[in-house]
mmCIF file of C-alpha atoms in Angstrom:
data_model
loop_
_atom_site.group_PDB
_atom_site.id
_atom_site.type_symbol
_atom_site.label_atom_id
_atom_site.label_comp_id
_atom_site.label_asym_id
_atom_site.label_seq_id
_atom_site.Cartn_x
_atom_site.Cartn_y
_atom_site.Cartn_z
ATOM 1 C CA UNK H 13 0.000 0.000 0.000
ATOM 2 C CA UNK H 14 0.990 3.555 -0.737
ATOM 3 C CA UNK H 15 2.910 5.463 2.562
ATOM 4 C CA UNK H 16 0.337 7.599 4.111
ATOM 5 C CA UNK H 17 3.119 10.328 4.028
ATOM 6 C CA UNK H 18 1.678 12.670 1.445
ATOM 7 C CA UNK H 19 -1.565 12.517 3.657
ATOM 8 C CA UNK H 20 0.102 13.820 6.961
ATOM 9 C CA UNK H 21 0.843 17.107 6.571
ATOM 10 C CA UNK H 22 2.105 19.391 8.820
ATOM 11 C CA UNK H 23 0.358 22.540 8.699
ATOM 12 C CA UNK H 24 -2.700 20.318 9.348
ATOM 13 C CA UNK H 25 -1.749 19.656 12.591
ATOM 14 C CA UNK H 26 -0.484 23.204 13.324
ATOM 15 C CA UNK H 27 -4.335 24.211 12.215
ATOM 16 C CA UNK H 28 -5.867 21.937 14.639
ATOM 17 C CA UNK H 29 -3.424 23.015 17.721
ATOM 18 C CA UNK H 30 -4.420 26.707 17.022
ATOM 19 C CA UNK H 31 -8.271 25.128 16.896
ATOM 20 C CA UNK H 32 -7.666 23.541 20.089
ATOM 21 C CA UNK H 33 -5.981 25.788 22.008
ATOM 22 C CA UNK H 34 -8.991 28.952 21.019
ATOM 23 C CA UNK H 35 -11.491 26.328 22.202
ATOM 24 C CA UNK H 36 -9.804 26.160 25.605
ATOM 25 C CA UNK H 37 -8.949 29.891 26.171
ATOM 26 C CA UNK H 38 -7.170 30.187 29.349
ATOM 27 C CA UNK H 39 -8.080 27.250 30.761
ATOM 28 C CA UNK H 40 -4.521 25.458 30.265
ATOM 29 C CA UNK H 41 -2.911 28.466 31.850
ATOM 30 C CA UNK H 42 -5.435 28.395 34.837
ATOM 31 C CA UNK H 43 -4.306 24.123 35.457
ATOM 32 C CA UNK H 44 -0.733 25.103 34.975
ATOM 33 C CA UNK H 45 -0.931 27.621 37.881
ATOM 34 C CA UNK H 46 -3.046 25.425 40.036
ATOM 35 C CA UNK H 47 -0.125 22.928 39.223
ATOM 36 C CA UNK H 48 2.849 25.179 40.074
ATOM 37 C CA UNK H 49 1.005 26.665 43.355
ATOM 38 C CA UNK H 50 0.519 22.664 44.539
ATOM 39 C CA UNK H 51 4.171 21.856 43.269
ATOM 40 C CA UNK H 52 5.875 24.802 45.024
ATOM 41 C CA UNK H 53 3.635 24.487 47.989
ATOM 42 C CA UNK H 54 4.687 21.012 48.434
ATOM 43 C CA UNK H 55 7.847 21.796 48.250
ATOM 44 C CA UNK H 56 7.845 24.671 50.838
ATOM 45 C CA UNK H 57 5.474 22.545 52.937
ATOM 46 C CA UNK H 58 8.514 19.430 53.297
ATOM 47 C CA UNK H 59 11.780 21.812 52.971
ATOM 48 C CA UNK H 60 13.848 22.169 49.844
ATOM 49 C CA UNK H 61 16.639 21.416 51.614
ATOM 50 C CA UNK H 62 15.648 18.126 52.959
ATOM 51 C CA UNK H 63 14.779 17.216 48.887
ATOM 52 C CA UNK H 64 18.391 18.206 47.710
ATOM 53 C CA UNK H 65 19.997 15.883 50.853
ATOM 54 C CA UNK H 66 18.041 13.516 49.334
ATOM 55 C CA UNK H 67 18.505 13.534 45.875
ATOM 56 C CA UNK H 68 22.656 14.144 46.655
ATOM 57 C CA UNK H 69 22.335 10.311 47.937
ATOM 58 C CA UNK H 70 21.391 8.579 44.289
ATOM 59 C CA UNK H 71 24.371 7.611 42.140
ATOM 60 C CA UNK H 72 25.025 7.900 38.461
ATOM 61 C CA UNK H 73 25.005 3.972 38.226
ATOM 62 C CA UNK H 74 21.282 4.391 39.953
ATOM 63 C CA UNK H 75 19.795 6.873 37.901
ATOM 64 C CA UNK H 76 21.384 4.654 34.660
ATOM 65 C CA UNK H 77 19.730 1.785 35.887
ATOM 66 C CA UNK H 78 16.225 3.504 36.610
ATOM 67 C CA UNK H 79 16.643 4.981 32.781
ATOM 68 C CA UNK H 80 17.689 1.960 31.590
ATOM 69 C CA UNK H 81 14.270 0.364 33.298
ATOM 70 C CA UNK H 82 11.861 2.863 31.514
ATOM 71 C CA UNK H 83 13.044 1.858 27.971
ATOM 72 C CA UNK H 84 12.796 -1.398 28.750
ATOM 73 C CA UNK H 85 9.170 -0.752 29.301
ATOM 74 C CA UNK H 86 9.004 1.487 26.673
ATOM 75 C CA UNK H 87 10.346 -1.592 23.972
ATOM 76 C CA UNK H 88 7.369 -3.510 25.470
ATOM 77 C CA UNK H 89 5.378 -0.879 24.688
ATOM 78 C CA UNK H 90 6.269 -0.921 21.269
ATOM 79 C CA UNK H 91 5.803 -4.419 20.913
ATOM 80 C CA UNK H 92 1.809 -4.406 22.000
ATOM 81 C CA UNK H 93 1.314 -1.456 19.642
ATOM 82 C CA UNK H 94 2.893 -3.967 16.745
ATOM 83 C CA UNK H 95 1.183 -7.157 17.496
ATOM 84 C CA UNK H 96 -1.973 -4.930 17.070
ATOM 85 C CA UNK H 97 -1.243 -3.966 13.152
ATOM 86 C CA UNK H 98 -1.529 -5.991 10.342
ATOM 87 C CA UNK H 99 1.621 -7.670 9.481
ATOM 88 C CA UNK H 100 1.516 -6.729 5.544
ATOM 89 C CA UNK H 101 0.997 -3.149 5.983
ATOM 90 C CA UNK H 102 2.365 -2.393 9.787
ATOM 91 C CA UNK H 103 5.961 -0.798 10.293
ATOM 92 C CA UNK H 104 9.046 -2.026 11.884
ATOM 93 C CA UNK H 105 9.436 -2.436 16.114
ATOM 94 C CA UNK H 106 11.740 0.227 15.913
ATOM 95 C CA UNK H 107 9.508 2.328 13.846
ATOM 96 C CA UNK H 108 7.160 1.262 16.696
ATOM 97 C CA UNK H 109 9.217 2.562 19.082
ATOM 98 C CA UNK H 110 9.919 5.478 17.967
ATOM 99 C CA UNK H 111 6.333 6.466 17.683
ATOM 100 C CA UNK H 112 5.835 5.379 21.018
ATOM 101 C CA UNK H 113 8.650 7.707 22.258
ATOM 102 C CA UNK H 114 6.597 10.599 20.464
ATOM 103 C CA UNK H 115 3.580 9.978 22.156
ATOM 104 C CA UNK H 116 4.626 9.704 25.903
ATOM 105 C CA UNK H 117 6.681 12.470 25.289
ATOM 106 C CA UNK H 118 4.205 15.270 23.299
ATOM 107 C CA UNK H 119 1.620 13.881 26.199
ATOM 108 C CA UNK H 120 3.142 14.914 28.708
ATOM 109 C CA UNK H 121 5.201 17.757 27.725
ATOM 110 C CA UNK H 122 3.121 19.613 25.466
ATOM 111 C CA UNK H 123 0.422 22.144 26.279
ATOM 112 C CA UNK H 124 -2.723 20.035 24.248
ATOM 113 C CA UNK H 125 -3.206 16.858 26.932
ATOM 114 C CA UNK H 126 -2.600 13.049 26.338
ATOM 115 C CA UNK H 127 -5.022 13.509 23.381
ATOM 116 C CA UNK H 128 -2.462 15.056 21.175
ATOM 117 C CA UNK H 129 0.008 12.911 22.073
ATOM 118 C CA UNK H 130 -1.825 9.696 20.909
ATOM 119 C CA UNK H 131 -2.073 12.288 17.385
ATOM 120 C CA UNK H 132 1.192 12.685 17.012
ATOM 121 C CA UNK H 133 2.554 9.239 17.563
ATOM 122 C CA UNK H 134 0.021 8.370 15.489
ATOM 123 C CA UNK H 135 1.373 10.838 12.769
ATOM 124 C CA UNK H 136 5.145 9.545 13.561
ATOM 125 C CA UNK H 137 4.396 5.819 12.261
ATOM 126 C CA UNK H 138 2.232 6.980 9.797
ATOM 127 C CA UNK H 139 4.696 9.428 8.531
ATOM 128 C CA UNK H 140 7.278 6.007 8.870
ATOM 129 C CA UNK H 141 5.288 4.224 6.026
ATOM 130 C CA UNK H 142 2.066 2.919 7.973
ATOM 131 C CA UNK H 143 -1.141 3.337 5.479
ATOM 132 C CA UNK H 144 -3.560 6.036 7.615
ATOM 133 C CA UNK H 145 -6.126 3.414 8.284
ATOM 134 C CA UNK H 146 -3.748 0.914 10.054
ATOM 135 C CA UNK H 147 -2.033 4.033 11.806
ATOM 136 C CA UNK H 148 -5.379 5.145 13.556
ATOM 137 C CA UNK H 149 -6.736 2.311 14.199
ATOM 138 C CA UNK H 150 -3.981 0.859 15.678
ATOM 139 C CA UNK H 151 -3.403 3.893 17.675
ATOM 140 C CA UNK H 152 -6.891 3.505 19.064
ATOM 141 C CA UNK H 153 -7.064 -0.008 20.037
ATOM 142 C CA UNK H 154 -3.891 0.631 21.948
ATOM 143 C CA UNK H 155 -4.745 3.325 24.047
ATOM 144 C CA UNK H 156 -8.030 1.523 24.864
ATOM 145 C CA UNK H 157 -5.373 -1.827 25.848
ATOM 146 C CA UNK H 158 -3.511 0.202 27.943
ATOM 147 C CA UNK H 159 -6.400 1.354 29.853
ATOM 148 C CA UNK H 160 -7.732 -1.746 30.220
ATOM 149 C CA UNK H 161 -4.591 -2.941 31.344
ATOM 150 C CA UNK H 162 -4.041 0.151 33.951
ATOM 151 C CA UNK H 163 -7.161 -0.741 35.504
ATOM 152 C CA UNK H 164 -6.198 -4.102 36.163
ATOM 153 C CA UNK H 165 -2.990 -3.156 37.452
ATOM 154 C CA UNK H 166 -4.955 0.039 39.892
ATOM 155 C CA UNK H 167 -7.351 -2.555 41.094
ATOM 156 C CA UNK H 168 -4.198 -5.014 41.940
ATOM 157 C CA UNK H 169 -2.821 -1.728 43.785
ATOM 158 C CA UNK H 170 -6.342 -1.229 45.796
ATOM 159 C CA UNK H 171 -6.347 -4.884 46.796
ATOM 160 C CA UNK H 172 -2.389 -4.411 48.178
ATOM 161 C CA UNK H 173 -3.732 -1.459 49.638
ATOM 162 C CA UNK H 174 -6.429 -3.130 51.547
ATOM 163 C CA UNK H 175 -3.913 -5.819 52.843
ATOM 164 C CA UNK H 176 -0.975 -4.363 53.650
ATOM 165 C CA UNK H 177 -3.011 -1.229 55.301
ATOM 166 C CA UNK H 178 -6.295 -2.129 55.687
ATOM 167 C CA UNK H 179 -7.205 1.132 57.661
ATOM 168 C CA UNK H 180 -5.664 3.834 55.734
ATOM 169 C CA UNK H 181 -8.683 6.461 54.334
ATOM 170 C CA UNK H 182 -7.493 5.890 51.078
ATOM 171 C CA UNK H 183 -9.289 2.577 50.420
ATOM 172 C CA UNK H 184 -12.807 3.640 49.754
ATOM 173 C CA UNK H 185 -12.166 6.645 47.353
ATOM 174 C CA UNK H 186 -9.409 4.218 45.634
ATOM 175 C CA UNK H 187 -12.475 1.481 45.001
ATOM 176 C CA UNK H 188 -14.744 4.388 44.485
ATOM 177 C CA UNK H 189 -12.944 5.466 41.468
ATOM 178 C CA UNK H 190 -11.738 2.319 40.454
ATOM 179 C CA UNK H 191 -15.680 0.813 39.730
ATOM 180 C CA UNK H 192 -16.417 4.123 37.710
ATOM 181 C CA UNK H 193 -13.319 3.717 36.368
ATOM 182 C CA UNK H 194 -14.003 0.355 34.682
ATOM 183 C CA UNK H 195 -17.766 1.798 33.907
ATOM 184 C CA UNK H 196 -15.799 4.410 31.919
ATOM 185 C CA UNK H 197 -13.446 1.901 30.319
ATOM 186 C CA UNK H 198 -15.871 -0.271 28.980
ATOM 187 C CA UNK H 199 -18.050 2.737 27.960
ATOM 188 C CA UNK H 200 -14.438 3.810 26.102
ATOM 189 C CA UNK H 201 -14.576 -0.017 24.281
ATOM 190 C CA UNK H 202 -18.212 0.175 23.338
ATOM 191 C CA UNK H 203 -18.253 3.762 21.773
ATOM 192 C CA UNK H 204 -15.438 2.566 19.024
ATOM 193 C CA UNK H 205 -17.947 0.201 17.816
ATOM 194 C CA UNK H 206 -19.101 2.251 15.206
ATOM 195 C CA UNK H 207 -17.240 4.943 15.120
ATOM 196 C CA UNK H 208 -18.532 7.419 17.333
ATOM 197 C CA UNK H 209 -17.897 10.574 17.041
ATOM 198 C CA UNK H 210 -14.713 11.159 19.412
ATOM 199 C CA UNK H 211 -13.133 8.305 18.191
ATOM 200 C CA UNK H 212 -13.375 9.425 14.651
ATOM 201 C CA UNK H 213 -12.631 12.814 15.500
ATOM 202 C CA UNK H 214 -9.166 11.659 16.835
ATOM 203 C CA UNK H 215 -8.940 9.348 13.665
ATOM 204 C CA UNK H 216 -9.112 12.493 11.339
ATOM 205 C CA UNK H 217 -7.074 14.369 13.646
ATOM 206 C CA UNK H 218 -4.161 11.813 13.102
ATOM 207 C CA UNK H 219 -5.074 12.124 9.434
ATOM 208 C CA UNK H 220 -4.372 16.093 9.108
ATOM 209 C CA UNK H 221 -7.724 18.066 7.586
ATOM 210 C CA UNK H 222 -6.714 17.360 3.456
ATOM 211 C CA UNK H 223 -9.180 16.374 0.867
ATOM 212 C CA UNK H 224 -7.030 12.799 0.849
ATOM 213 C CA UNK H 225 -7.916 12.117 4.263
ATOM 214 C CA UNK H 226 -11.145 12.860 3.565
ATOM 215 C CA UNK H 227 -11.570 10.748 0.446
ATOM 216 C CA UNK H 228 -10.705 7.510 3.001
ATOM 217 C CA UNK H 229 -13.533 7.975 4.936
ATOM 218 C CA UNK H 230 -14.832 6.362 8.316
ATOM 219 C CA UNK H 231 -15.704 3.105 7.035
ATOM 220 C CA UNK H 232 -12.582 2.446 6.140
ATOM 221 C CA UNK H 233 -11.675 3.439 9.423
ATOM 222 C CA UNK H 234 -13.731 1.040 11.088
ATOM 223 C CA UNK H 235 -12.744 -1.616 8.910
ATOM 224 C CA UNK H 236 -9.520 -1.536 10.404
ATOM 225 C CA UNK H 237 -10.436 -1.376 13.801
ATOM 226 C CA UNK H 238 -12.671 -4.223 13.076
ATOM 227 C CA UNK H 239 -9.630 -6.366 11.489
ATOM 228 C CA UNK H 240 -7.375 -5.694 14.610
ATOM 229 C CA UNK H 241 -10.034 -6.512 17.219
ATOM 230 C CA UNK H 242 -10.774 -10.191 15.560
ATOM 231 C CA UNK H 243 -7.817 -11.026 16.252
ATOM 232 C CA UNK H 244 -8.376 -12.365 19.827
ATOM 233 C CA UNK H 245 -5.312 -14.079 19.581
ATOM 234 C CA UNK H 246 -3.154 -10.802 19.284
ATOM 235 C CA UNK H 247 -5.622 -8.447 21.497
ATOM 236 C CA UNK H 248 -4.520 -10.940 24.246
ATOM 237 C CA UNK H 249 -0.885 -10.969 23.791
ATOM 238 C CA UNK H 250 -0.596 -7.052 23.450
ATOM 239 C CA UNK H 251 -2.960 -6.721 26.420
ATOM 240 C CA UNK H 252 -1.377 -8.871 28.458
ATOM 241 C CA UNK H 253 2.249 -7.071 27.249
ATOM 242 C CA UNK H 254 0.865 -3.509 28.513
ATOM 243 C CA UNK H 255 -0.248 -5.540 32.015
ATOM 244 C CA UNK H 256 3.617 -6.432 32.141
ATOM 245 C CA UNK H 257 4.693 -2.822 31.306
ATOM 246 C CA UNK H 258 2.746 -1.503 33.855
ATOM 247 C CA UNK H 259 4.020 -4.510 36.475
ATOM 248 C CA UNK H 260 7.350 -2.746 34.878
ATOM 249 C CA UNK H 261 6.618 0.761 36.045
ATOM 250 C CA UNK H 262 6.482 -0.639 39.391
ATOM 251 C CA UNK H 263 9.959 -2.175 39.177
ATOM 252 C CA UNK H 264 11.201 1.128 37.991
ATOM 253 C CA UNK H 265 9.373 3.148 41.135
ATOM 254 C CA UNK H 266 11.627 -0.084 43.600
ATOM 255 C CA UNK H 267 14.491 0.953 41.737
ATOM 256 C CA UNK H 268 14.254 4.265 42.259
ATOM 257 C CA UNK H 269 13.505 4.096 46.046
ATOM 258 C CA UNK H 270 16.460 1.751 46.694
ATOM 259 C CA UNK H 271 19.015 4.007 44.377
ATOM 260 C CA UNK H 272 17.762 7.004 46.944
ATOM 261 C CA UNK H 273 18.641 4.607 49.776
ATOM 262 C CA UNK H 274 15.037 3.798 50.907
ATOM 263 C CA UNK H 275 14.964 -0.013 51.895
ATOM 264 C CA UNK H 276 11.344 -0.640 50.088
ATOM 265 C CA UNK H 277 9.569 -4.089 49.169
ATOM 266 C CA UNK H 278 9.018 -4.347 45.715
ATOM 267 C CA UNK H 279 5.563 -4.971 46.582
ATOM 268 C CA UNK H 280 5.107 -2.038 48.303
ATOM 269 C CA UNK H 281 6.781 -0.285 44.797
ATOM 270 C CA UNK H 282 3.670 -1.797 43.474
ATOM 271 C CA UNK H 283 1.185 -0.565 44.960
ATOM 272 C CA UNK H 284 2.612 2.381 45.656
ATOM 273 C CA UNK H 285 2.860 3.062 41.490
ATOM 274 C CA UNK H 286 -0.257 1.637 40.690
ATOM 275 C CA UNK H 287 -2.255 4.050 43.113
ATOM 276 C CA UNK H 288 -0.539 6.493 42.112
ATOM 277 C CA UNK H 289 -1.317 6.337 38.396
ATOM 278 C CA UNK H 290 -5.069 6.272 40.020
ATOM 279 C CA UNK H 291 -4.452 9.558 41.167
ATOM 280 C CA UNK H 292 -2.398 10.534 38.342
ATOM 281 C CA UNK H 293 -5.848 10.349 36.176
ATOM 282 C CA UNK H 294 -7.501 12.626 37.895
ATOM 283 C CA UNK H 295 -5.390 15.409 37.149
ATOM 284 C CA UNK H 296 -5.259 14.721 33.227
ATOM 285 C CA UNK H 297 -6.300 18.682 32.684
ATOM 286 C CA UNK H 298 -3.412 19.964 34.802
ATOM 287 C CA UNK H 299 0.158 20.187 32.167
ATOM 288 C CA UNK H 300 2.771 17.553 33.123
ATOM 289 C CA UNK H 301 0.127 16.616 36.140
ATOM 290 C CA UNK H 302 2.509 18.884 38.010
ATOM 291 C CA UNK H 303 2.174 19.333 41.603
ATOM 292 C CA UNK H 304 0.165 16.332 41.165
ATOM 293 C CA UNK H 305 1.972 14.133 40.812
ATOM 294 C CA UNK H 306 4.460 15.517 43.949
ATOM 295 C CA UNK H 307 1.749 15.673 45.875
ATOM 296 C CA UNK H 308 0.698 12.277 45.213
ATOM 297 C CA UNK H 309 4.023 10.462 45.969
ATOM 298 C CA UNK H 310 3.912 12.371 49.369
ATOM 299 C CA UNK H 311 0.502 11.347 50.109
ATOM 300 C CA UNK H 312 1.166 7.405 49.427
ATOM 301 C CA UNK H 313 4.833 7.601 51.067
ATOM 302 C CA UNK H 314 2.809 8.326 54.018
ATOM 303 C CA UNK H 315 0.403 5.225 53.692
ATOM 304 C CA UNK H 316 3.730 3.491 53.481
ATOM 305 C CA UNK H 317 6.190 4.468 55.630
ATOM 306 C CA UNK H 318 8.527 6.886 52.934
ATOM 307 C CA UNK H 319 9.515 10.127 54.342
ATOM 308 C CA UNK H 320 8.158 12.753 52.853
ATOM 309 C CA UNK H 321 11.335 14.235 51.656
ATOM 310 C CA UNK H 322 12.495 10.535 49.520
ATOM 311 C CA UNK H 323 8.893 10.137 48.392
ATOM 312 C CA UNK H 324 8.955 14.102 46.558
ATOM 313 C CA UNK H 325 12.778 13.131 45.579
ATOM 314 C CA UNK H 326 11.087 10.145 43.646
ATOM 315 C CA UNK H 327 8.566 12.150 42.362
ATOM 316 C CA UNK H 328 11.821 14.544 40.572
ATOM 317 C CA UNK H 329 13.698 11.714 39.902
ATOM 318 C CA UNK H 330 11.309 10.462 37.550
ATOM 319 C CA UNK H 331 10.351 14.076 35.909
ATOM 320 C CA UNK H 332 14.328 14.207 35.046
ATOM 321 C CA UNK H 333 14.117 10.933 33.593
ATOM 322 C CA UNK H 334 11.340 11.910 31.204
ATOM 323 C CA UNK H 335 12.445 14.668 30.253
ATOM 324 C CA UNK H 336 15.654 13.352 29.400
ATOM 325 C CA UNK H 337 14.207 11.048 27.211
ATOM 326 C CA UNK H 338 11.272 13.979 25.855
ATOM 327 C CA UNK H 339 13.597 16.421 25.176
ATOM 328 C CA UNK H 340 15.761 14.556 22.140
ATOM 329 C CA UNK H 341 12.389 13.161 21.168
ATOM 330 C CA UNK H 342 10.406 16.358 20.583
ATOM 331 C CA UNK H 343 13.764 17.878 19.026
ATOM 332 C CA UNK H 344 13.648 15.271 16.413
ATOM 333 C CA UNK H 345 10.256 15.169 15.978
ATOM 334 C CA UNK H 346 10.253 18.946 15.251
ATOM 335 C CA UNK H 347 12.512 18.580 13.019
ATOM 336 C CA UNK H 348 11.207 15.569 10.922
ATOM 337 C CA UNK H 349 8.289 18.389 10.410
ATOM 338 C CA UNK H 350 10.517 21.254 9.292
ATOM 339 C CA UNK H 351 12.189 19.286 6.891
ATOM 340 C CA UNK H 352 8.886 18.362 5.713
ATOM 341 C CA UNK H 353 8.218 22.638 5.513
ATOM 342 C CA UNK H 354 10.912 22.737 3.449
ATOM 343 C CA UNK H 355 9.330 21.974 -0.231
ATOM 344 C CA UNK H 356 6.540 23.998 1.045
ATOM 345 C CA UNK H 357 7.971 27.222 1.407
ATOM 346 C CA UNK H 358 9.662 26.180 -1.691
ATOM 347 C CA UNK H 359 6.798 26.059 -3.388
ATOM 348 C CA UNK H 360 5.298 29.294 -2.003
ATOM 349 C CA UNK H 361 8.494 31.119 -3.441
#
């Protein structure tokens, strides 16, 4: 099949960021503040000092080995998002990867939410050779995998919860959002039969606003999702590969405590990263979840036993390491796109 490259254009997706961010208004800059005031008053609230003693204690060897975990996860990543396209027409693993790198990193370091991250690494295999269709589809099964999958893993982290501190507060709001949580996932499986209107609205998205796109249509679309979700065999074997990676995120949060010197189970690690990413979701509108997310790892360091001061170095520890991967990744990415400018501007010369 013909690459979907001519399709993907970039000023399409410039459009729809400038459509996006005029149907917000200032609500992005109104999160971000919320999220700086809860960041900085966490901060001031444990001592700034106490967080630098802290983070002086990790090693270069530690924070290697914490990296080192996190593309290990993000490889199995890659892998459920290829076992989900069809082998005549999907791209490479490390094609895979790659587009996975986009995604994590433009949702959660650029100012249009998770959404436009599952756009752009949509675009970034697509742009690799995968025909539209495949690319969209694909993209959407897998995001509604990994959900799946994170609610499994959340509910394993409210049943740790309940045994290894059966009296802490945090067990009936954690079950409380976990059962509308799996109302909302299968709601989020049943609306893609069909093509409802979000998920085709993210489809075209991915596709870029061009009378090519167009000419595809939705039942195409569909067709594609259809094609990947008979496949039982290979729905299982990437949903059970996201399961792992998010087992793996819990490895990476043990590794992290023990390279800041904090003798931690690894199942506490568990649950501690699996309610977390509970509480994570809630703040989806804030940029970055910051303050969030700080707050978060200070809250369950408590249920647990972490002093404040290791749980918030944790909590920095693991914005370094994303942005150490995000930064190199959005670089290249945004450069991919102004090299596709180029004949453009040429052309409007």
């Amino acid at each position: 099949m013909k690459s979907s490259v001519g399709i993907l254009s970039c000023p399409s997706l410039l459009a729809e960021r400038r459509v996006v961010i005029r149907r917000l208004g200032i609500w992005p800059a109104v999160f971000a503040l919320v999220g700086l005031l809860l960041f900085t008053g966490t901060i001031a609230w444990l001592g700034w000092g106490d967080v630098i003693r802290a983070l002086e204690r990790i090693s270069l060897p530690g924070f290697i080995a914490y990296l080192g975990v996190q593309m290990v996860i993000i490889a199995g990543l890659a892998l459920a998002w290829r076992l989900l396209l069809r082998r005549r027409y999907g791209g490479s693993f490390l094609l895979l990867y790659w587009g996975r790198m986009v995604r994590d990193s433009a949702g959660e370091f650029l100012p249009f939410s998770h959404v436009g991250g599952f756009v752009i690494g949509g675009r970034a295999i697509a742009l690799g050779g995968v025909a539209f269709a495949d690319a969209a589809a694909s993209t959407l099964a897998d995001v509604t995998l990994e959900f799946l999958a994170e609610l499994v893993f959340v509910g394993i982290g409210v049943i740790l919860l309940v045994a290894l501190v059966p009296d802490s507060a945090l067990v009936l709001p954690m079950s409380i959002g976990l059962a509308m949580a799996l109302v909302a996932g299968l709601s989020f499986l049943l609306m893609q039969k069909g093509m409802s209107r979000l998920f085709s609205g993210l489809a075209m998205r991915i596709a870029g606003q061009s009378a090519d796109a167009a000419s595809i249509g939705i039942q195409r679309l569909q067709s594609a999702l259809d094609t990947i979700y008979a496949r039982r065999g290979r729905l299982i074997a990437a949903g059970a590969m996201h399961l792992l990676c998010w087992f793996g995120t819990g490895v990476a949060s043990f590794v992290a405590f023990r390279a800041l010197g904090q003798n931690i189970s690894l199942r506490d690690a568990l649950a501690i990263e699996a309610l977390l990413h509970a509480i994570l979701s809630t703040g989806f509108f804030v940029p970055g979840r910051l303050g969030v997310q700080e707050a978060a790892y200070t809250l369950l360091g408590a249920v647990f036993g972490i002093p404040p001061d290791i749980a918030l170095s944790v909590s920095l520890l693991r914005r370094a390491r994303d942005l150490l991967i995000a930064v190199p990744v959005l670089l290249a990415w945004q450069g991919i796109e102004a090299r596709r400018l180029q004949p453009v501007s040429g052309d409007l010369g």
